[in-house]
């Protein structure tokens, strides 16, 4: 009989960087000349934002934020080790990494063999030193794949009326998609990904939808936005992601294996909330969904539209829709969760354990 564990974590890239850079996304936003000065003035920010920003632009507060995130990650790793999965399915977003102008699949199962990954490739792009103080050279880790399991998963899901793409090879000459790489790195924090014992089947979800190519990974200046963006078609609807999750749940139930299902993403992202000048996440919208998740009220989640998701900067929460669909299908319940709210570290982060 199959056994399943459900987890939700973050893959926040700046967690892998030093404290002095944890608020870099906000620092970048503050250099946007088209954001009004009053909005950028910390004296007009919330009490939490002012406290986190402090006298050092978030460096001191970063240690506290990091401690909260590492506690949630450690909890999830402990649950994973107690469960000893044969395979871990991870839902994550592709931020203009594997999938670009050639094709944007709504869902794509990465049926890869074992893959060598550079843990610091994304930090290099942002020119940020790593949080471990590890030497830059010689860093790689292996993400073990499960290609046969992945192919069987795609087969089941397609036969279950949910169309799903698949891939046998990553795009060349780019870093491995950070949603998946960081999931392994963070779950294996003490070894920077090297001693993670479980194979991973990544399922890429087109979370960025109308912004996936238009904003190439998400960051945009208001000058570009105001002159009219060439938006892309939407990503899969929240309801469709939930349906994919249910189909994955049914496949896993029939697999006879011990499978961990992981949603990997932070919730509302400041840099995606145009209405709030990219200065803070839409915490109010996140709180509504967090409360509904704790109450097991999935109907509240299903009332949310694609437009609501985009306006709240909750693009990446589509990964969590997949997880919750599977949890509902399998009759699993939320056993533990934590909601980490921040104003200056770009996104709120949620951790969850379903059994
Ligand atoms: Fe992401």
Short mmCIF file of C-alpha atoms and ligand atoms in Angstrom, two decimals:
data_model
loop_
_atom_site.label_atom_id
_atom_site.label_comp_id
_atom_site.label_asym_id
_atom_site.label_seq_id
_atom_site.Cartn_x
_atom_site.Cartn_y
_atom_site.Cartn_z
CA UNK A 1 0.00 0.00 0.00
CA UNK A 2 1.26 3.44 -0.86
CA UNK A 3 2.13 5.82 1.93
CA UNK A 4 2.31 9.58 1.52
CA UNK A 5 3.75 12.55 3.38
CA UNK A 6 2.89 16.12 2.35
CA UNK A 7 5.25 19.05 2.92
CA UNK A 8 5.36 22.73 2.06
CA UNK A 9 8.55 24.78 2.15
CA UNK A 10 10.26 27.82 0.62
CA UNK A 11 13.06 28.04 -1.95
CA UNK A 12 13.78 31.74 -1.31
CA UNK A 13 17.07 32.32 -3.17
CA UNK A 14 18.36 34.94 -0.73
CA UNK A 15 18.26 32.45 2.12
CA UNK A 16 21.31 30.91 0.42
CA UNK A 17 23.08 34.27 0.59
CA UNK A 18 24.71 36.18 3.43
CA UNK A 19 22.56 38.19 5.88
CA UNK A 20 23.85 41.49 4.48
CA UNK A 21 22.11 40.63 1.17
CA UNK A 22 18.85 39.13 2.46
CA UNK A 23 16.89 42.32 1.65
CA UNK A 24 18.51 42.84 -1.76
CA UNK A 25 15.26 42.57 -3.70
CA UNK A 26 13.81 45.48 -1.73
CA UNK A 27 17.04 47.43 -2.14
CA UNK A 28 16.73 46.92 -5.89
CA UNK A 29 13.09 48.05 -5.83
CA UNK A 30 14.07 51.22 -3.98
CA UNK A 31 16.26 52.23 -6.93
CA UNK A 32 13.23 52.31 -9.25
CA UNK A 33 12.84 56.00 -10.15
CA UNK A 34 9.15 55.57 -11.00
CA UNK A 35 8.08 54.64 -7.48
CA UNK A 36 6.89 57.71 -5.53
CA UNK A 37 9.33 58.97 -2.89
CA UNK A 38 6.66 58.87 -0.15
CA UNK A 39 6.16 55.15 -0.78
CA UNK A 40 9.92 54.54 -0.66
CA UNK A 41 10.44 56.50 2.55
CA UNK A 42 10.85 54.03 5.45
CA UNK A 43 9.21 56.55 7.80
CA UNK A 44 5.95 55.80 6.00
CA UNK A 45 6.28 52.03 6.31
CA UNK A 46 4.53 49.72 8.76
CA UNK A 47 5.92 49.15 12.23
CA UNK A 48 7.14 45.67 11.21
CA UNK A 49 8.84 47.00 8.08
CA UNK A 50 10.60 49.75 10.02
CA UNK A 51 11.76 47.29 12.67
CA UNK A 52 13.11 44.82 10.09
CA UNK A 53 14.76 47.56 8.01
CA UNK A 54 16.35 49.05 11.15
CA UNK A 55 19.53 51.08 10.86
CA UNK A 56 21.29 48.60 8.58
CA UNK A 57 18.75 47.93 5.79
CA UNK A 58 17.70 44.56 7.17
CA UNK A 59 21.04 42.93 7.96
CA UNK A 60 20.40 42.46 11.68
CA UNK A 61 16.81 41.32 11.11
CA UNK A 62 17.99 38.84 8.48
CA UNK A 63 19.44 36.60 11.19
CA UNK A 64 16.02 36.30 12.81
CA UNK A 65 14.30 35.67 9.49
CA UNK A 66 16.89 33.03 8.64
CA UNK A 67 16.41 31.34 12.01
CA UNK A 68 12.65 31.12 11.44
CA UNK A 69 13.10 29.68 7.95
CA UNK A 70 15.75 27.17 8.99
CA UNK A 71 13.51 25.98 11.82
CA UNK A 72 10.70 25.28 9.36
CA UNK A 73 13.09 23.56 6.97
CA UNK A 74 14.59 21.44 9.77
CA UNK A 75 11.10 20.37 10.82
CA UNK A 76 10.33 19.28 7.23
CA UNK A 77 13.65 17.42 6.91
CA UNK A 78 13.02 15.60 10.19
CA UNK A 79 9.59 14.54 8.95
CA UNK A 80 11.12 13.38 5.68
CA UNK A 81 13.76 11.30 7.48
CA UNK A 82 11.18 9.75 9.79
CA UNK A 83 9.08 8.86 6.75
CA UNK A 84 11.98 7.58 4.58
CA UNK A 85 10.42 8.18 1.18
CA UNK A 86 11.38 6.14 -1.86
CA UNK A 87 10.85 9.23 -3.98
CA UNK A 88 10.08 12.92 -3.44
CA UNK A 89 7.82 14.76 -5.91
CA UNK A 90 8.43 18.53 -5.82
CA UNK A 91 6.14 21.14 -7.37
CA UNK A 92 8.12 24.26 -8.23
CA UNK A 93 8.05 27.24 -10.58
CA UNK A 94 10.34 27.76 -13.53
CA UNK A 95 11.36 31.42 -13.59
CA UNK A 96 12.56 31.73 -17.16
CA UNK A 97 15.12 29.00 -16.57
CA UNK A 98 14.42 25.68 -18.34
CA UNK A 99 11.46 27.07 -20.24
CA UNK A 100 11.77 30.19 -22.37
CA UNK A 101 10.56 31.50 -25.71
CA UNK A 102 10.66 28.07 -27.39
CA UNK A 103 7.92 26.59 -25.18
CA UNK A 104 6.14 27.27 -21.91
CA UNK A 105 4.35 24.16 -20.65
CA UNK A 106 1.66 24.57 -17.98
CA UNK A 107 3.02 21.49 -16.23
CA UNK A 108 6.16 19.54 -17.00
CA UNK A 109 7.50 16.49 -15.17
CA UNK A 110 11.29 16.43 -15.27
CA UNK A 111 12.04 12.74 -15.80
CA UNK A 112 15.77 13.21 -15.43
CA UNK A 113 18.55 10.83 -14.60
CA UNK A 114 20.90 11.92 -11.82
CA UNK A 115 21.94 15.54 -12.41
CA UNK A 116 25.02 17.43 -11.26
CA UNK A 117 24.07 20.84 -9.93
CA UNK A 118 26.03 23.92 -8.88
CA UNK A 119 24.46 25.14 -5.64
CA UNK A 120 25.70 28.72 -6.02
CA UNK A 121 24.88 29.41 -9.68
CA UNK A 122 21.88 31.61 -8.83
CA UNK A 123 23.88 33.54 -6.22
CA UNK A 124 26.49 34.26 -8.90
CA UNK A 125 23.85 35.92 -11.07
CA UNK A 126 22.96 38.17 -8.15
CA UNK A 127 26.63 38.64 -7.15
CA UNK A 128 25.93 37.51 -3.58
CA UNK A 129 28.30 35.58 -1.28
CA UNK A 130 26.92 32.27 -0.01
CA UNK A 131 25.50 31.91 3.49
CA UNK A 132 27.82 29.07 4.42
CA UNK A 133 31.04 30.99 3.80
CA UNK A 134 31.98 28.03 1.58
CA UNK A 135 34.67 28.35 -1.09
CA UNK A 136 33.20 29.18 -4.49
CA UNK A 137 35.18 26.67 -6.51
CA UNK A 138 34.46 22.97 -6.66
CA UNK A 139 30.89 23.09 -5.40
CA UNK A 140 28.52 20.57 -6.92
CA UNK A 141 25.90 18.18 -5.66
CA UNK A 142 23.92 15.41 -7.27
CA UNK A 143 20.16 15.52 -7.53
CA UNK A 144 19.18 11.90 -7.85
CA UNK A 145 16.43 11.39 -10.40
CA UNK A 146 13.73 8.76 -10.69
CA UNK A 147 13.03 8.70 -14.45
CA UNK A 148 10.96 5.51 -14.54
CA UNK A 149 8.78 6.66 -11.66
CA UNK A 150 8.44 10.04 -13.36
CA UNK A 151 7.34 8.48 -16.66
CA UNK A 152 4.77 6.31 -14.88
CA UNK A 153 3.49 9.44 -13.10
CA UNK A 154 3.04 11.32 -16.38
CA UNK A 155 1.36 8.29 -17.95
CA UNK A 156 -1.14 8.07 -15.09
CA UNK A 157 -1.87 11.78 -15.05
CA UNK A 158 -2.47 11.95 -18.81
CA UNK A 159 -4.66 8.85 -18.71
CA UNK A 160 -6.54 10.60 -15.91
CA UNK A 161 -7.46 13.45 -18.32
CA UNK A 162 -4.92 16.04 -17.15
CA UNK A 163 -2.49 16.89 -19.95
CA UNK A 164 1.07 17.15 -18.74
CA UNK A 165 4.38 17.66 -20.56
CA UNK A 166 7.53 15.76 -19.71
CA UNK A 167 11.23 16.31 -20.26
CA UNK A 168 14.24 13.99 -20.30
CA UNK A 169 16.98 16.62 -20.29
CA UNK A 170 17.47 20.06 -18.79
CA UNK A 171 18.20 23.04 -21.04
CA UNK A 172 21.93 23.37 -21.58
CA UNK A 173 24.07 26.26 -20.42
CA UNK A 174 21.75 27.51 -17.69
CA UNK A 175 21.65 26.91 -13.97
CA UNK A 176 19.32 24.14 -12.84
CA UNK A 177 15.88 25.64 -12.00
CA UNK A 178 16.32 27.10 -8.55
CA UNK A 179 12.95 26.02 -7.20
CA UNK A 180 14.15 22.42 -7.28
CA UNK A 181 17.86 22.94 -6.65
CA UNK A 182 17.16 25.10 -3.59
CA UNK A 183 14.64 22.61 -2.28
CA UNK A 184 17.39 20.00 -2.01
CA UNK A 185 20.02 22.50 -0.81
CA UNK A 186 17.75 23.85 1.91
CA UNK A 187 16.51 20.44 3.04
CA UNK A 188 20.16 19.41 3.28
CA UNK A 189 21.39 22.70 4.73
CA UNK A 190 24.27 21.29 6.74
CA UNK A 191 25.77 19.61 3.67
CA UNK A 192 24.71 22.11 0.95
CA UNK A 193 22.81 19.40 -0.88
CA UNK A 194 25.45 16.69 -0.88
CA UNK A 195 24.03 14.11 1.49
CA UNK A 196 20.38 14.20 0.53
CA UNK A 197 19.38 10.55 0.37
CA UNK A 198 16.15 10.69 -1.62
CA UNK A 199 15.53 10.87 -5.39
CA UNK A 200 13.54 13.87 -6.57
CA UNK A 201 10.98 14.12 -9.37
CA UNK A 202 10.51 17.83 -10.11
CA UNK A 203 7.18 18.96 -11.55
CA UNK A 204 7.53 22.40 -13.11
CA UNK A 205 4.40 24.55 -12.88
CA UNK A 206 4.02 27.66 -15.04
CA UNK A 207 3.39 29.88 -12.03
CA UNK A 208 4.53 33.07 -13.72
CA UNK A 209 1.87 32.91 -16.45
CA UNK A 210 1.40 36.31 -18.08
CA UNK A 211 4.75 37.46 -16.68
CA UNK A 212 6.90 34.41 -17.46
CA UNK A 213 8.51 35.86 -20.57
CA UNK A 214 7.29 39.45 -20.22
CA UNK A 215 9.21 39.82 -16.94
CA UNK A 216 11.83 37.07 -17.44
CA UNK A 217 11.80 35.66 -13.93
CA UNK A 218 9.65 38.30 -12.31
CA UNK A 219 11.49 41.58 -11.73
CA UNK A 220 10.27 44.60 -13.67
CA UNK A 221 10.67 48.35 -13.46
CA UNK A 222 7.57 50.56 -13.39
CA UNK A 223 8.78 52.38 -16.51
CA UNK A 224 8.32 49.12 -18.45
CA UNK A 225 5.03 48.31 -16.73
CA UNK A 226 3.60 51.78 -17.27
CA UNK A 227 4.37 51.88 -20.95
CA UNK A 228 2.39 48.68 -21.43
CA UNK A 229 3.86 45.20 -21.16
CA UNK A 230 3.52 42.52 -23.83
CA UNK A 231 1.93 40.07 -21.47
CA UNK A 232 2.02 36.33 -22.09
CA UNK A 233 -0.99 33.99 -21.89
CA UNK A 234 -1.93 32.98 -18.34
CA UNK A 235 -0.54 30.04 -16.44
CA UNK A 236 -2.80 27.17 -15.43
CA UNK A 237 -5.70 28.33 -13.25
CA UNK A 238 -5.62 27.65 -9.51
CA UNK A 239 -8.43 25.16 -10.02
CA UNK A 240 -6.47 23.35 -12.73
CA UNK A 241 -3.42 23.11 -10.47
CA UNK A 242 -5.63 21.63 -7.78
CA UNK A 243 -6.88 19.08 -10.36
CA UNK A 244 -3.32 18.18 -11.33
CA UNK A 245 -2.56 17.64 -7.66
CA UNK A 246 -5.55 15.35 -7.32
CA UNK A 247 -4.44 13.33 -10.35
CA UNK A 248 -0.92 13.05 -8.92
CA UNK A 249 -2.47 11.92 -5.65
CA UNK A 250 -4.39 9.17 -7.42
CA UNK A 251 -1.27 8.03 -9.28
CA UNK A 252 0.77 7.93 -6.09
CA UNK A 253 -1.97 6.00 -4.30
CA UNK A 254 -1.76 3.31 -6.99
CA UNK A 255 2.05 3.27 -7.04
CA UNK A 256 2.39 1.23 -3.88
CA UNK A 257 5.39 3.36 -2.92
CA UNK A 258 6.35 5.65 -0.05
CA UNK A 259 6.14 9.09 -1.63
CA UNK A 260 6.69 12.56 -0.23
CA UNK A 261 4.83 15.37 -2.01
CA UNK A 262 6.40 18.80 -1.62
CA UNK A 263 5.14 22.27 -2.59
CA UNK A 264 8.20 24.46 -2.94
CA UNK A 265 7.60 28.21 -2.90
CA UNK A 266 7.12 31.29 -0.83
CA UNK A 267 3.71 32.96 -0.91
CA UNK A 268 3.05 36.57 -2.00
CA UNK A 269 6.17 38.15 -3.54
CA UNK A 270 6.67 41.90 -3.10
CA UNK A 271 8.31 42.26 -6.52
CA UNK A 272 5.11 40.98 -8.15
CA UNK A 273 2.59 43.18 -6.31
CA UNK A 274 2.30 46.18 -8.64
CA UNK A 275 -0.47 47.68 -6.52
CA UNK A 276 1.91 47.99 -3.53
CA UNK A 277 4.80 49.41 -5.60
CA UNK A 278 6.74 46.12 -5.22
CA UNK A 279 7.62 47.25 -1.70
CA UNK A 280 5.92 44.56 0.36
CA UNK A 281 4.07 41.28 -0.12
CA UNK A 282 0.27 41.13 0.03
CA UNK A 283 0.18 39.75 3.54
CA UNK A 284 -3.58 40.23 3.85
CA UNK A 285 -4.21 37.92 0.88
CA UNK A 286 -1.73 35.37 2.23
CA UNK A 287 -3.34 35.42 5.66
CA UNK A 288 -6.76 34.59 4.16
CA UNK A 289 -5.35 31.53 2.39
CA UNK A 290 -3.25 30.48 5.36
CA UNK A 291 -6.27 30.58 7.67
CA UNK A 292 -8.31 28.61 5.12
CA UNK A 293 -5.57 25.99 4.81
CA UNK A 294 -5.39 25.60 8.59
CA UNK A 295 -9.19 25.23 8.66
CA UNK A 296 -9.06 22.65 5.84
CA UNK A 297 -11.29 24.97 3.80
CA UNK A 298 -10.13 24.16 0.28
CA UNK A 299 -13.29 25.69 -1.19
CA UNK A 300 -11.94 29.09 -0.13
CA UNK A 301 -8.79 28.34 -2.12
CA UNK A 302 -10.82 27.30 -5.15
CA UNK A 303 -12.75 30.57 -5.17
CA UNK A 304 -9.51 32.40 -5.97
CA UNK A 305 -9.09 33.28 -9.66
CA UNK A 306 -5.97 33.57 -11.77
CA UNK A 307 -6.49 37.36 -11.73
CA UNK A 308 -6.64 37.39 -7.90
CA UNK A 309 -3.39 35.40 -7.79
CA UNK A 310 -1.57 37.83 -10.08
CA UNK A 311 -2.85 40.93 -8.28
CA UNK A 312 -1.70 39.55 -4.93
CA UNK A 313 1.73 38.55 -6.28
CA UNK A 314 0.88 35.00 -5.27
CA UNK A 315 2.01 33.52 -8.60
CA UNK A 316 4.13 30.83 -6.95
CA UNK A 317 1.27 29.64 -4.77
CA UNK A 318 0.08 27.57 -7.73
CA UNK A 319 2.61 25.04 -6.44
CA UNK A 320 0.67 24.90 -3.20
CA UNK A 321 -2.59 24.43 -5.11
CA UNK A 322 -1.07 21.25 -6.55
CA UNK A 323 -0.12 20.06 -3.07
CA UNK A 324 -3.52 20.85 -1.58
CA UNK A 325 -5.28 19.04 -4.42
CA UNK A 326 -3.27 15.93 -3.63
CA UNK A 327 -3.92 16.31 0.10
CA UNK A 328 -7.66 16.54 -0.48
CA UNK A 329 -7.65 13.58 -2.87
CA UNK A 330 -5.76 11.43 -0.37
CA UNK A 331 -7.77 12.57 2.66
CA UNK A 332 -4.66 13.90 4.39
CA UNK A 333 -4.78 16.53 7.11
CA UNK A 334 -2.52 19.38 8.13
CA UNK A 335 -0.57 18.27 11.18
CA UNK A 336 1.76 21.26 11.61
CA UNK A 337 2.35 24.58 9.91
CA UNK A 338 4.09 27.91 10.38
CA UNK A 339 3.44 31.23 8.63
CA UNK A 340 6.47 33.52 8.60
CA UNK A 341 5.50 37.11 7.82
CA UNK A 342 7.97 39.71 6.64
CA UNK A 343 7.82 43.14 5.06
CA UNK A 344 11.38 43.62 3.84
CA UNK A 345 12.52 40.10 2.86
CA UNK A 346 10.36 40.02 -0.26
CA UNK A 347 7.94 37.19 0.51
CA UNK A 348 5.98 35.57 3.29
CA UNK A 349 6.97 31.94 3.80
CA UNK A 350 4.81 29.04 4.90
CA UNK A 351 5.87 25.63 6.11
CA UNK A 352 3.46 22.70 6.35
CA UNK A 353 3.36 19.02 7.21
CA UNK A 354 0.39 16.91 6.10
CA UNK A 355 -0.12 13.31 7.14
FE1 LIG B 1 10.51 30.78 -7.38
#
